[in-house]
Amino acid sequence: MLQINPKKFKNIENKSIPSPLRPKFRNKAETNIYFLSKRKVQGEKKASLIKNVKFISSIVLIVLGGYLLSN
């Protein structure tokens, strides 16, 4: 059975725990890669959403136009 040796334990000197969800703010020259990648992902999502809306609206217009022309 394993025995725990209390002499091997060390006290934690720096008790402040950094939060990985809140990166440090720096100068513009030292911009964190977190913000750059986040901005890129948001831009891609916005472009993808606009593309999907255009595609769906064009299909709806074609179907509506075909229905109106057939009557």
PDB file of C-alpha atoms in Angstrom:
ATOM      1  CA  MET A   1       0.000   0.000   0.000  1.00  0.00           C
ATOM      2  CA  LEU A   2       1.229   3.503  -0.777  1.00  0.00           C
ATOM      3  CA  GLN A   3       2.341   5.678   2.094  1.00  0.00           C
ATOM      4  CA  ILE A   4       2.178   9.471   1.868  1.00  0.00           C
ATOM      5  CA  ASN A   5       5.326  11.232   3.001  1.00  0.00           C
ATOM      6  CA  PRO A   6       4.349  14.675   4.434  1.00  0.00           C
ATOM      7  CA  LYS A   7       7.944  15.931   4.120  1.00  0.00           C
ATOM      8  CA  LYS A   8       7.669  15.862   0.315  1.00  0.00           C
ATOM      9  CA  PHE A   9       4.777  18.335   0.241  1.00  0.00           C
ATOM     10  CA  LYS A  10       5.624  21.993  -0.409  1.00  0.00           C
ATOM     11  CA  ASN A  11       3.483  25.008   0.373  1.00  0.00           C
ATOM     12  CA  ILE A  12       2.179  26.929  -2.614  1.00  0.00           C
ATOM     13  CA  GLU A  13       3.818  30.356  -2.499  1.00  0.00           C
ATOM     14  CA  ASN A  14       1.881  32.094  -5.262  1.00  0.00           C
ATOM     15  CA  LYS A  15      -1.763  31.437  -4.435  1.00  0.00           C
ATOM     16  CA  SER A  16      -3.251  33.603  -7.186  1.00  0.00           C
ATOM     17  CA  ILE A  17      -4.616  31.438  -9.977  1.00  0.00           C
ATOM     18  CA  PRO A  18      -4.513  33.033 -13.435  1.00  0.00           C
ATOM     19  CA  SER A  19      -7.754  32.848 -15.367  1.00  0.00           C
ATOM     20  CA  PRO A  20      -7.230  31.435 -18.890  1.00  0.00           C
ATOM     21  CA  LEU A  21     -10.575  32.886 -20.061  1.00  0.00           C
ATOM     22  CA  ARG A  22      -9.487  36.462 -19.396  1.00  0.00           C
ATOM     23  CA  PRO A  23      -6.195  37.157 -21.154  1.00  0.00           C
ATOM     24  CA  LYS A  24      -4.037  40.124 -20.206  1.00  0.00           C
ATOM     25  CA  PHE A  25      -4.468  43.314 -22.200  1.00  0.00           C
ATOM     26  CA  ARG A  26      -1.352  44.555 -23.949  1.00  0.00           C
ATOM     27  CA  ASN A  27      -0.274  47.248 -26.387  1.00  0.00           C
ATOM     28  CA  LYS A  28      -1.381  46.951 -30.000  1.00  0.00           C
ATOM     29  CA  ALA A  29       2.129  45.871 -30.987  1.00  0.00           C
ATOM     30  CA  GLU A  30       1.924  43.016 -28.484  1.00  0.00           C
ATOM     31  CA  THR A  31      -1.594  41.884 -29.352  1.00  0.00           C
ATOM     32  CA  ASN A  32      -2.387  38.477 -27.989  1.00  0.00           C
ATOM     33  CA  ILE A  33      -2.973  35.706 -30.526  1.00  0.00           C
ATOM     34  CA  TYR A  34      -6.209  34.909 -28.659  1.00  0.00           C
ATOM     35  CA  PHE A  35      -7.834  38.139 -29.845  1.00  0.00           C
ATOM     36  CA  LEU A  36      -6.558  37.797 -33.403  1.00  0.00           C
ATOM     37  CA  SER A  37      -7.940  34.283 -33.783  1.00  0.00           C
ATOM     38  CA  LYS A  38     -11.220  35.262 -32.112  1.00  0.00           C
ATOM     39  CA  ARG A  39     -11.666  38.171 -34.545  1.00  0.00           C
ATOM     40  CA  LYS A  40     -10.911  35.876 -37.495  1.00  0.00           C
ATOM     41  CA  VAL A  41     -13.451  33.257 -36.379  1.00  0.00           C
ATOM     42  CA  GLN A  42     -16.145  35.899 -35.848  1.00  0.00           C
ATOM     43  CA  GLY A  43     -15.468  37.322 -39.331  1.00  0.00           C
ATOM     44  CA  GLU A  44     -15.714  33.876 -40.892  1.00  0.00           C
ATOM     45  CA  LYS A  45     -18.997  33.172 -39.098  1.00  0.00           C
ATOM     46  CA  LYS A  46     -20.454  36.483 -40.265  1.00  0.00           C
ATOM     47  CA  ALA A  47     -19.400  35.863 -43.892  1.00  0.00           C
ATOM     48  CA  SER A  48     -20.807  32.331 -43.760  1.00  0.00           C
ATOM     49  CA  LEU A  49     -24.110  33.585 -42.357  1.00  0.00           C
ATOM     50  CA  ILE A  50     -24.449  36.233 -45.092  1.00  0.00           C
ATOM     51  CA  LYS A  51     -23.686  33.619 -47.753  1.00  0.00           C
ATOM     52  CA  ASN A  52     -26.303  31.231 -46.363  1.00  0.00           C
ATOM     53  CA  VAL A  53     -28.963  33.957 -46.181  1.00  0.00           C
ATOM     54  CA  LYS A  54     -28.303  34.955 -49.814  1.00  0.00           C
ATOM     55  CA  PHE A  55     -28.489  31.315 -50.935  1.00  0.00           C
ATOM     56  CA  ILE A  56     -31.748  30.588 -49.112  1.00  0.00           C
ATOM     57  CA  SER A  57     -33.379  33.840 -50.252  1.00  0.00           C
ATOM     58  CA  SER A  58     -32.438  33.156 -53.893  1.00  0.00           C
ATOM     59  CA  ILE A  59     -33.961  29.652 -53.698  1.00  0.00           C
ATOM     60  CA  VAL A  60     -37.161  31.081 -52.172  1.00  0.00           C
ATOM     61  CA  LEU A  61     -37.386  33.711 -54.939  1.00  0.00           C
ATOM     62  CA  ILE A  62     -36.883  31.084 -57.662  1.00  0.00           C
ATOM     63  CA  VAL A  63     -39.565  28.803 -56.195  1.00  0.00           C
ATOM     64  CA  LEU A  64     -41.960  31.732 -55.700  1.00  0.00           C
ATOM     65  CA  GLY A  65     -41.340  33.001 -59.237  1.00  0.00           C
ATOM     66  CA  GLY A  66     -41.883  29.520 -60.683  1.00  0.00           C
ATOM     67  CA  TYR A  67     -45.134  29.156 -58.755  1.00  0.00           C
ATOM     68  CA  LEU A  68     -46.420  32.562 -59.908  1.00  0.00           C
ATOM     69  CA  LEU A  69     -45.452  31.887 -63.550  1.00  0.00           C
ATOM     70  CA  SER A  70     -47.117  28.477 -63.572  1.00  0.00           C
ATOM     71  CA  ASN A  71     -50.515  29.925 -62.584  1.00  0.00           C
TER      72      ASN A  71
END
